[in-house]
Amino acid sequence: MPGTCVIGLQWGDEAKGKLVDLLTVDYDIVVRYQGGANAGHTVVIGDDVYKLHHIPSGILNSNVTNVVGPGVVLNPPTILDEIDSLSERGIGVLENLMISDRAHVVFPWHLLEDKVINDRPVDGESIGTTLRGIGPCYRDKVGRSHAIRLGDMYRPDFRQKVESIIAAKRTFLAQANGDSELDGDEIHSEFAGYAERLRPFVGDTTHFLLDAIEANQRMLFEGAQGALLDIDHGTFPFVTSSNSSGVGVSAGSGIPSRWIKKVIGVCKAYTSRVGGGPFPTELDDDMGQLIRDLGHEYGTTTGRPRRCGWFDAVSVRYTSRLSGIDCLSVMMMDVLSQLPEVKICVGYMLHGKQIDYFPSHVDDLRQVKPVYETIPGWQQDVTAARTMEDLPEGAHRYLARLSELVGKPVEVVSVGPDREQTIFASDAVASSGSGGD
Ligand code: IMP
């Protein structure tokens, strides 16, 4: 079974990092293949909290090689900070981190452009990006003429490239009333310094991964963001700029889909979203605030309060099918424990009719009204549960209904942030549940 993927099924922040960290004991290589420093993965081990943006969550297991693939947009100072902070905490990075020379680099002009884009509403609402330059960097990648890949930073014409791109960017930014102060010399020397520091990690990861998978090495693909933010299949234009659903794994990593044998879909027991765009089950009331507080729903990357709402089985069934998942991993079950009743969205009302599909156009999605099913809460602390039998009857009922509506078995349940607070309902996902080094 060489390839397994972990994919977020909602709008990101589904606690994928925790699951990846737990699963790494069964894999040789962990691969990040899309997104960039917009992602934020938190892994909690005892009293230690690790916040990672770029480096795959497998880095906490010293036996695993971690790969940042070609589909990622790389922010050099961010990844260098992560490397430094892991090294200071005694976590070896040099031996087990590899970054693709094909990955595109986020430059200061991308950050300035992101601000300009974000200040301009799209469809009457700001996208609310993470301001990490992600959209502008991917746009330049597709446009090609203003793009710089990591491998380009080691070539003699790097300085010339920076100068010519800056000339174009200054014009664009000035026209857009943005900050157009860009100093070519300064940027070149700063990024040449980053390139030197990154040199030991940079290589042809596509080649490396193809060799590894053909040699039957076990690979875990770590998706960033969630499938509803997918550039092609998500709630466009309120999406990120990469394929964050299961369809992005091959393009972003270079590994053909024929090698991917298992897909684990990760969702919260409720829903959250950060940034703009429609969110049918959003709770704009005290219940929404309660879930936000109980779930500590504030962004890892930006600190923004996340919008919270009930579980939406229509959207998760859609993203589960899109990503080809085999099973569900339901996270943050403990957050709902206090509630007297919980709701699940089982359909939408659109133009007076009940529908069971996820509309493709954002205007329709804005208009849908959720149809809810109400389930009595379990009102019992579940944070100490370690097996399915430890969970109260109400929690079982809730999980069984989610599974039935999505059409896939629940194989993992998370009942708290710590590694140990995880229930593996079967051996199908991990051979050693609360493992890790
Ligand atoms: P961008 O990826 O920074 O361009 O942001 C586009 C949209 O995706 C915004 O609504 C962001 O809030 C959202 N987004 C990007 N990355 C994440 C993430 O890791 N978790 C949750 N939302 C994200």
Short mmCIF file of C-alpha atoms and ligand atoms in Angstrom, two decimals:
data_model
loop_
_atom_site.label_atom_id
_atom_site.label_comp_id
_atom_site.label_asym_id
_atom_site.label_seq_id
_atom_site.Cartn_x
_atom_site.Cartn_y
_atom_site.Cartn_z
CA MET A 1 0.00 0.00 0.00
CA PRO A 2 2.49 2.67 -0.97
CA GLY A 3 0.39 5.85 -1.06
CA THR A 4 -2.11 7.22 1.46
CA CYS A 5 -3.51 10.75 1.48
CA VAL A 6 -4.98 12.82 4.26
CA ILE A 7 -7.43 15.35 2.82
CA GLY A 8 -9.46 18.06 4.59
CA LEU A 9 -13.11 17.86 3.60
CA GLN A 10 -14.29 21.27 4.76
CA TRP A 11 -12.79 24.78 4.57
CA GLY A 12 -9.47 23.86 6.18
CA ASP A 13 -8.33 23.66 9.81
CA GLU A 14 -9.72 20.13 10.23
CA ALA A 15 -6.74 19.14 12.41
CA LYS A 16 -5.09 17.16 9.63
CA GLY A 17 -1.65 17.81 11.15
CA LYS A 18 -2.53 15.82 14.26
CA LEU A 19 -3.62 12.84 12.20
CA VAL A 20 -0.59 12.98 9.92
CA ASP A 21 1.71 13.13 12.92
CA LEU A 22 0.04 10.02 14.35
CA LEU A 23 0.12 8.08 11.11
CA THR A 24 3.75 8.78 10.26
CA VAL A 25 4.94 5.78 12.29
CA ASP A 26 3.64 3.62 9.46
CA TYR A 27 5.25 5.58 6.62
CA ASP A 28 8.70 6.25 5.21
CA ILE A 29 7.96 9.58 3.55
CA VAL A 30 5.49 12.41 4.21
CA VAL A 31 4.78 14.81 1.33
CA ARG A 32 3.30 18.31 1.30
CA TYR A 33 2.23 18.99 -2.28
CA GLN A 34 0.15 22.22 -2.47
CA GLY A 35 -0.49 25.48 -0.66
CA GLY A 36 2.15 27.40 1.20
CA ALA A 37 2.57 29.42 4.36
CA ASN A 38 -1.20 30.00 4.39
CA ALA A 39 -1.49 26.57 6.03
CA GLY A 40 -0.97 26.12 9.73
CA HIS A 41 -0.60 22.70 11.28
CA THR A 42 -0.56 22.36 15.05
CA VAL A 43 0.80 19.20 16.60
CA VAL A 44 0.60 18.78 20.38
CA ILE A 45 2.86 16.28 22.13
CA GLY A 46 2.42 16.43 25.89
CA ASP A 47 3.22 20.02 26.88
CA ASP A 48 4.95 20.77 23.59
CA VAL A 49 3.03 22.58 20.87
CA TYR A 50 4.53 22.65 17.37
CA LYS A 51 3.11 25.07 14.83
CA LEU A 52 4.16 24.27 11.29
CA HIS A 53 3.31 26.15 8.11
CA HIS A 54 5.54 24.61 5.50
CA ILE A 55 7.29 21.58 6.90
CA PRO A 56 5.24 18.36 6.80
CA SER A 57 3.91 17.15 10.14
CA GLY A 58 6.04 13.99 9.78
CA ILE A 59 9.10 15.98 10.85
CA LEU A 60 8.43 15.08 14.49
CA ASN A 61 9.20 11.46 13.71
CA SER A 62 12.92 11.08 13.10
CA ASN A 63 12.49 7.99 10.87
CA VAL A 64 10.47 9.82 8.27
CA THR A 65 11.70 11.77 5.25
CA ASN A 66 9.65 14.93 4.71
CA VAL A 67 9.18 16.34 1.26
CA VAL A 68 7.91 19.74 0.18
CA GLY A 69 6.78 19.09 -3.38
CA PRO A 70 6.69 21.13 -6.59
CA GLY A 71 3.06 22.18 -6.11
CA VAL A 72 3.87 24.17 -2.99
CA VAL A 73 4.57 27.92 -3.08
CA LEU A 74 7.50 28.42 -0.78
CA ASN A 75 8.12 31.34 1.55
CA PRO A 76 11.87 31.05 2.33
CA PRO A 77 11.97 33.06 5.58
CA THR A 78 9.00 31.11 6.95
CA ILE A 79 10.49 27.69 6.26
CA LEU A 80 13.88 28.81 7.59
CA ASP A 81 12.22 29.98 10.82
CA GLU A 82 10.57 26.58 11.15
CA ILE A 83 13.86 24.80 10.49
CA ASP A 84 15.58 26.95 13.16
CA SER A 85 12.87 26.53 15.73
CA LEU A 86 12.70 22.74 15.27
CA SER A 87 16.49 22.48 15.45
CA GLU A 88 16.54 24.55 18.66
CA ARG A 89 14.09 22.06 20.16
CA GLY A 90 16.36 19.16 19.25
CA ILE A 91 14.38 17.98 16.24
CA GLY A 92 16.74 17.03 13.42
CA VAL A 93 15.80 18.51 10.09
CA LEU A 94 18.94 18.26 7.97
CA GLU A 95 18.72 14.52 7.43
CA ASN A 96 15.02 14.31 6.75
CA LEU A 97 13.75 17.35 4.89
CA MET A 98 13.81 17.78 1.13
CA ILE A 99 12.36 20.72 -0.81
CA SER A 100 11.58 20.63 -4.51
CA ASP A 101 13.67 22.86 -6.75
CA ARG A 102 10.49 23.18 -8.83
CA ALA A 103 8.52 24.87 -6.03
CA HIS A 104 7.67 28.49 -6.81
CA VAL A 105 8.94 31.15 -4.46
CA VAL A 106 6.84 33.80 -2.74
CA PHE A 107 8.57 37.18 -2.99
CA PRO A 108 7.82 40.49 -1.22
CA TRP A 109 5.89 41.74 -4.27
CA HIS A 110 3.45 38.85 -3.87
CA LEU A 111 2.68 39.96 -0.34
CA LEU A 112 2.04 43.53 -1.54
CA GLU A 113 -0.18 42.26 -4.36
CA ASP A 114 -2.13 40.03 -1.98
CA LYS A 115 -2.95 43.09 0.10
CA VAL A 116 -4.21 44.94 -2.99
CA ILE A 117 -6.34 41.96 -4.03
CA ASN A 118 -7.72 41.51 -0.56
CA ASP A 119 -8.70 45.15 -0.23
CA ARG A 120 -10.88 44.79 -3.32
CA PRO A 121 -14.14 42.93 -2.77
CA VAL A 122 -14.93 40.09 -5.17
CA ASP A 123 -18.66 39.55 -5.66
CA GLY A 124 -19.27 42.17 -2.97
CA GLU A 125 -17.13 40.49 -0.32
CA SER A 126 -13.42 40.32 0.44
CA ILE A 127 -11.87 36.86 -0.02
CA GLY A 128 -10.15 37.44 3.30
CA THR A 129 -6.91 35.78 2.26
CA THR A 130 -4.17 34.96 4.72
CA LEU A 131 -2.08 37.76 3.11
CA ARG A 132 0.77 35.32 2.58
CA GLY A 133 1.09 36.09 -1.14
CA ILE A 134 -0.35 32.72 -2.13
CA GLY A 135 -2.75 33.82 -4.90
CA PRO A 136 -0.27 36.22 -6.57
CA CYS A 137 2.50 33.59 -6.51
CA TYR A 138 0.28 30.91 -8.09
CA ARG A 139 -0.94 33.49 -10.61
CA ASP A 140 2.66 34.21 -11.65
CA LYS A 141 3.36 30.49 -11.86
CA VAL A 142 0.52 30.02 -14.34
CA GLY A 143 1.43 33.27 -16.14
CA ARG A 144 5.08 32.10 -16.33
CA SER A 145 6.76 35.38 -17.26
CA HIS A 146 7.06 36.71 -13.69
CA ALA A 147 7.75 33.47 -11.89
CA ILE A 148 10.83 32.34 -9.97
CA ARG A 149 11.22 28.75 -8.83
CA LEU A 150 13.50 27.69 -6.04
CA GLY A 151 15.94 26.18 -8.53
CA ASP A 152 16.17 29.54 -10.37
CA MET A 153 17.69 31.16 -7.32
CA TYR A 154 20.94 29.24 -7.88
CA ARG A 155 21.33 30.36 -11.50
CA PRO A 156 23.50 33.23 -12.71
CA ASP A 157 20.54 35.21 -14.06
CA PHE A 158 18.67 35.27 -10.72
CA ARG A 159 19.52 38.92 -10.07
CA GLN A 160 18.44 39.92 -13.58
CA LYS A 161 15.14 38.08 -13.13
CA VAL A 162 14.44 39.89 -9.88
CA GLU A 163 15.18 43.28 -11.50
CA SER A 164 12.95 42.71 -14.51
CA ILE A 165 10.06 41.36 -12.46
CA ILE A 166 10.32 44.25 -10.01
CA ALA A 167 10.03 46.76 -12.86
CA ALA A 168 6.72 45.20 -13.91
CA LYS A 169 5.45 44.81 -10.37
CA ARG A 170 6.15 48.45 -9.47
CA THR A 171 3.95 49.56 -12.35
CA PHE A 172 1.16 47.18 -11.43
CA LEU A 173 1.24 48.09 -7.74
CA ALA A 174 1.36 51.83 -8.40
CA GLN A 175 -1.64 51.57 -10.74
CA ALA A 176 -3.51 49.60 -8.12
CA ASN A 177 -2.70 52.22 -5.45
CA GLY A 178 -0.68 49.65 -3.55
CA ASP A 179 2.69 50.01 -1.91
CA SER A 180 5.21 49.81 -4.77
CA GLU A 181 8.40 50.32 -2.76
CA LEU A 182 10.55 47.43 -3.91
CA ASP A 183 14.33 47.60 -3.71
CA GLY A 184 15.86 45.17 -6.22
CA ASP A 185 19.31 45.03 -4.59
CA GLU A 186 17.91 44.47 -1.16
CA ILE A 187 15.47 41.76 -2.28
CA HIS A 188 18.08 40.02 -4.36
CA SER A 189 20.65 39.88 -1.59
CA GLU A 190 18.07 38.86 1.03
CA PHE A 191 16.76 36.00 -1.12
CA ALA A 192 20.22 34.93 -2.29
CA GLY A 193 21.01 34.54 1.42
CA TYR A 194 17.90 32.40 1.94
CA ALA A 195 18.83 30.29 -1.07
CA GLU A 196 22.25 29.58 0.39
CA ARG A 197 20.75 28.51 3.71
CA LEU A 198 18.20 26.31 1.97
CA ARG A 199 20.75 24.71 -0.37
CA PRO A 200 21.26 21.51 1.68
CA PHE A 201 17.54 20.76 1.46
CA VAL A 202 16.86 21.52 -2.20
CA GLY A 203 16.62 18.81 -4.84
CA ASP A 204 14.55 17.08 -7.50
CA THR A 205 11.83 15.66 -5.27
CA THR A 206 9.83 14.32 -8.21
CA HIS A 207 12.68 12.02 -9.15
CA PHE A 208 13.23 11.08 -5.50
CA LEU A 209 9.55 10.28 -4.92
CA LEU A 210 9.15 8.28 -8.13
CA ASP A 211 12.17 6.16 -7.23
CA ALA A 212 10.82 5.71 -3.70
CA ILE A 213 7.30 4.69 -4.68
CA GLU A 214 8.57 2.27 -7.30
CA ALA A 215 10.76 0.78 -4.55
CA ASN A 216 7.58 0.24 -2.52
CA GLN A 217 8.32 2.88 0.09
CA ARG A 218 5.25 3.93 2.02
CA MET A 219 4.20 7.50 1.34
CA LEU A 220 1.77 9.73 3.18
CA PHE A 221 0.47 12.79 1.35
CA GLU A 222 -0.53 15.66 3.60
CA GLY A 223 -3.12 17.97 2.08
CA ALA A 224 -3.25 21.60 3.16
CA GLN A 225 -6.45 23.65 3.52
CA GLY A 226 -9.68 21.80 2.75
CA ALA A 227 -11.49 20.55 -0.34
CA LEU A 228 -14.12 23.32 -0.23
CA LEU A 229 -11.25 25.79 -0.82
CA ASP A 230 -10.13 23.93 -3.98
CA ILE A 231 -9.48 26.37 -6.85
CA ASP A 232 -11.47 24.28 -9.35
CA HIS A 233 -14.02 22.47 -7.21
CA GLY A 234 -14.50 24.69 -4.17
CA THR A 235 -16.62 27.76 -3.44
CA PHE A 236 -14.98 29.87 -6.15
CA PRO A 237 -13.93 32.71 -5.97
CA PHE A 238 -13.78 32.28 -2.18
CA VAL A 239 -11.11 29.62 -2.40
CA THR A 240 -7.36 29.26 -2.21
CA SER A 241 -5.27 29.11 -5.39
CA SER A 242 -4.38 25.43 -5.44
CA ASN A 243 -6.15 22.07 -5.72
CA SER A 244 -6.72 21.39 -2.06
CA SER A 245 -9.10 18.46 -2.59
CA GLY A 246 -7.92 14.92 -3.32
CA VAL A 247 -7.60 15.70 -7.01
CA GLY A 248 -4.48 17.80 -6.32
CA VAL A 249 -2.25 15.06 -4.95
CA SER A 250 -0.73 13.84 -8.20
CA ALA A 251 -0.25 17.21 -9.84
CA GLY A 252 1.37 18.72 -6.77
CA SER A 253 3.66 15.83 -5.91
CA GLY A 254 4.44 14.21 -9.26
CA ILE A 255 3.21 10.80 -8.11
CA PRO A 256 0.66 9.21 -10.47
CA SER A 257 -2.72 8.52 -8.92
CA ARG A 258 -2.35 4.78 -9.61
CA TRP A 259 -0.05 4.64 -6.58
CA ILE A 260 -2.56 6.18 -4.21
CA LYS A 261 -4.27 3.33 -2.47
CA LYS A 262 -6.01 4.95 0.45
CA VAL A 263 -7.60 8.36 1.03
CA ILE A 264 -8.57 9.48 4.53
CA GLY A 265 -11.04 12.35 4.65
CA VAL A 266 -10.70 14.57 7.70
CA CYS A 267 -13.57 16.67 9.02
CA LYS A 268 -14.50 18.37 12.23
CA ALA A 269 -17.60 17.21 14.09
CA TYR A 270 -18.93 20.68 13.19
CA THR A 271 -17.81 23.21 10.56
CA SER A 272 -15.52 26.22 10.58
CA ARG A 273 -14.41 28.68 7.97
CA VAL A 274 -11.99 31.57 8.03
CA GLY A 275 -12.18 34.35 5.46
CA GLY A 276 -15.07 35.37 3.20
CA GLY A 277 -17.56 33.36 1.17
CA PRO A 278 -20.81 31.45 1.69
CA PHE A 279 -21.17 29.08 4.62
CA PRO A 280 -24.70 27.61 4.72
CA THR A 281 -24.62 26.22 8.27
CA GLU A 282 -22.88 29.21 9.86
CA LEU A 283 -24.11 30.10 13.34
CA ASP A 284 -24.02 33.83 13.73
CA ASP A 285 -25.27 33.66 17.31
CA ASP A 286 -24.37 32.57 20.85
CA MET A 287 -24.13 28.92 19.80
CA GLY A 288 -21.57 29.89 17.13
CA GLN A 289 -19.58 31.80 19.75
CA LEU A 290 -19.80 28.87 22.17
CA ILE A 291 -18.41 26.46 19.57
CA ARG A 292 -15.66 29.00 18.71
CA ASP A 293 -14.68 29.27 22.37
CA LEU A 294 -14.89 25.56 23.13
CA GLY A 295 -12.93 24.68 19.99
CA HIS A 296 -10.42 27.56 20.36
CA GLU A 297 -11.33 28.46 16.82
CA TYR A 298 -8.79 31.15 16.08
CA GLY A 299 -6.47 30.83 13.06
CA THR A 300 -3.03 29.23 13.48
CA THR A 301 -1.61 31.42 10.73
CA THR A 302 -3.47 34.72 11.12
CA GLY A 303 -5.08 34.50 14.58
CA ARG A 304 -8.43 35.48 13.04
CA PRO A 305 -11.59 34.20 14.77
CA ARG A 306 -13.03 31.38 12.68
CA ARG A 307 -16.67 31.36 11.65
CA CYS A 308 -18.38 28.31 13.17
CA GLY A 309 -21.49 26.28 12.41
CA TRP A 310 -23.12 22.85 12.37
CA PHE A 311 -21.83 19.86 10.44
CA ASP A 312 -22.86 20.06 6.81
CA ALA A 313 -23.33 16.55 5.43
CA VAL A 314 -24.20 17.87 1.94
CA SER A 315 -20.83 19.55 1.47
CA VAL A 316 -18.85 16.75 3.14
CA ARG A 317 -20.55 14.09 1.01
CA TYR A 318 -19.58 16.16 -2.05
CA THR A 319 -15.93 16.61 -1.05
CA SER A 320 -15.69 12.98 0.07
CA ARG A 321 -16.74 11.82 -3.38
CA LEU A 322 -14.53 14.39 -5.09
CA SER A 323 -11.51 13.26 -3.10
CA GLY A 324 -12.35 9.56 -3.43
CA ILE A 325 -12.11 8.94 0.30
CA ASP A 326 -12.17 5.49 1.85
CA CYS A 327 -13.02 6.57 5.38
CA LEU A 328 -13.65 9.51 7.65
CA SER A 329 -11.58 10.85 10.50
CA VAL A 330 -13.87 12.97 12.69
CA MET A 331 -11.98 15.52 14.74
CA MET A 332 -12.90 17.77 17.70
CA MET A 333 -15.70 15.50 18.99
CA ASP A 334 -14.99 16.81 22.51
CA VAL A 335 -16.04 20.33 21.47
CA LEU A 336 -19.69 19.30 21.12
CA SER A 337 -19.82 17.43 24.44
CA GLN A 338 -21.52 20.17 26.46
CA LEU A 339 -24.34 20.88 24.02
CA PRO A 340 -27.87 19.72 24.89
CA GLU A 341 -28.56 18.99 21.22
CA VAL A 342 -26.57 19.00 18.01
CA LYS A 343 -27.70 19.59 14.44
CA ILE A 344 -26.62 18.07 11.16
CA CYS A 345 -27.43 19.67 7.81
CA VAL A 346 -28.92 16.88 5.68
CA GLY A 347 -30.07 18.91 2.67
CA TYR A 348 -30.49 22.42 1.31
CA MET A 349 -33.57 24.38 0.28
CA LEU A 350 -32.90 26.24 -2.98
CA HIS A 351 -35.59 28.19 -4.86
CA GLY A 352 -38.32 26.42 -2.88
CA LYS A 353 -37.03 22.88 -3.53
CA GLN A 354 -34.99 20.56 -1.36
CA ILE A 355 -31.70 19.54 -2.96
CA ASP A 356 -29.08 17.06 -1.83
CA TYR A 357 -26.16 18.29 -3.95
CA PHE A 358 -23.60 21.04 -3.43
CA PRO A 359 -24.33 23.88 -5.87
CA SER A 360 -21.49 24.76 -8.25
CA HIS A 361 -22.17 28.50 -8.32
CA VAL A 362 -21.48 30.72 -5.37
CA ASP A 363 -24.71 32.71 -5.94
CA ASP A 364 -26.79 29.56 -5.45
CA LEU A 365 -24.75 28.55 -2.44
CA ARG A 366 -25.41 31.94 -0.88
CA GLN A 367 -29.14 31.34 -1.23
CA VAL A 368 -29.44 27.84 0.12
CA LYS A 369 -31.10 27.33 3.50
CA PRO A 370 -29.93 24.29 5.44
CA VAL A 371 -32.37 21.52 6.32
CA TYR A 372 -31.41 20.22 9.75
CA GLU A 373 -31.82 17.02 11.64
CA THR A 374 -31.55 17.47 15.42
CA ILE A 375 -29.87 14.84 17.54
CA PRO A 376 -29.82 14.87 21.37
CA GLY A 377 -26.39 15.78 22.73
CA TRP A 378 -24.38 13.42 24.92
CA GLN A 379 -23.41 16.04 27.55
CA GLN A 380 -20.57 13.97 28.82
CA ASP A 381 -16.83 14.61 28.76
CA VAL A 382 -15.27 12.41 26.07
CA THR A 383 -11.67 13.61 26.33
CA ALA A 384 -10.59 10.46 28.20
CA ALA A 385 -12.18 8.05 25.69
CA ARG A 386 -9.62 5.81 24.01
CA THR A 387 -11.85 3.23 22.34
CA MET A 388 -15.20 3.45 20.60
CA GLU A 389 -16.75 1.61 23.56
CA ASP A 390 -15.69 4.50 25.83
CA LEU A 391 -17.86 6.95 23.92
CA PRO A 392 -21.38 7.66 25.21
CA GLU A 393 -24.40 6.40 23.32
CA GLY A 394 -25.28 9.89 22.01
CA ALA A 395 -21.81 10.34 20.48
CA HIS A 396 -22.17 6.93 18.79
CA ARG A 397 -25.52 7.97 17.35
CA TYR A 398 -24.06 11.20 16.04
CA LEU A 399 -21.07 9.52 14.39
CA ALA A 400 -23.23 6.78 12.91
CA ARG A 401 -25.49 9.39 11.33
CA LEU A 402 -22.54 11.35 9.89
CA SER A 403 -21.17 8.15 8.43
CA GLU A 404 -24.53 7.19 6.95
CA LEU A 405 -25.04 10.62 5.36
CA VAL A 406 -21.53 10.83 3.93
CA GLY A 407 -21.57 7.18 2.89
CA LYS A 408 -18.20 6.22 4.39
CA PRO A 409 -17.15 4.56 7.65
CA VAL A 410 -15.74 6.60 10.53
CA GLU A 411 -12.37 5.03 11.26
CA VAL A 412 -10.79 7.69 13.47
CA VAL A 413 -12.29 9.94 16.14
CA SER A 414 -10.32 12.68 17.86
CA VAL A 415 -11.43 13.69 21.36
CA GLY A 416 -8.76 16.28 22.20
CA PRO A 417 -5.59 17.89 20.87
CA ASP A 418 -3.08 15.42 22.28
CA ARG A 419 -1.72 12.43 20.36
CA GLU A 420 -3.23 10.07 22.93
CA GLN A 421 -6.70 11.58 22.58
CA THR A 422 -7.43 9.62 19.44
CA ILE A 423 -9.64 6.62 18.85
CA PHE A 424 -8.85 4.26 15.99
CA ALA A 425 -12.13 2.49 15.34
CA SER A 426 -10.40 -0.22 13.34
CA ASP A 427 -6.91 -1.26 12.32
CA ALA A 428 -7.59 -0.15 8.80
CA VAL A 429 -6.08 3.32 9.21
CA ALA A 430 -3.16 2.76 11.53
CA SER A 431 -1.58 -0.36 12.82
CA SER A 432 -0.46 1.47 15.95
CA GLY A 433 -3.06 3.91 17.16
CA SER A 434 -1.48 6.23 19.67
CA GLY A 435 2.00 5.66 18.37
CA GLY A 436 4.65 8.22 17.61
CA ASP A 437 8.14 8.57 18.89
P1 IMP B 1 -5.17 32.37 0.56
O1 IMP B 1 -4.93 30.92 0.47
O2 IMP B 1 -4.29 33.07 1.57
O3 IMP B 1 -5.16 33.04 -0.78
O4 IMP B 1 -6.66 32.58 1.13
C1 IMP B 1 -7.81 32.23 0.36
C2 IMP B 1 -8.90 31.72 1.27
O5 IMP B 1 -8.52 30.46 1.81
C3 IMP B 1 -9.20 32.62 2.46
O6 IMP B 1 -10.58 32.53 2.77
C4 IMP B 1 -8.39 31.98 3.57
O7 IMP B 1 -8.91 32.29 4.85
C5 IMP B 1 -8.54 30.52 3.23
N1 IMP B 1 -7.42 29.71 3.72
C6 IMP B 1 -6.18 29.64 3.19
N2 IMP B 1 -5.42 28.78 3.89
C7 IMP B 1 -6.19 28.29 4.87
C8 IMP B 1 -5.98 27.32 5.89
O8 IMP B 1 -4.91 26.71 6.03
N3 IMP B 1 -7.03 27.09 6.71
C9 IMP B 1 -8.24 27.69 6.54
N4 IMP B 1 -8.48 28.58 5.59
C10 IMP B 1 -7.47 28.89 4.76
#
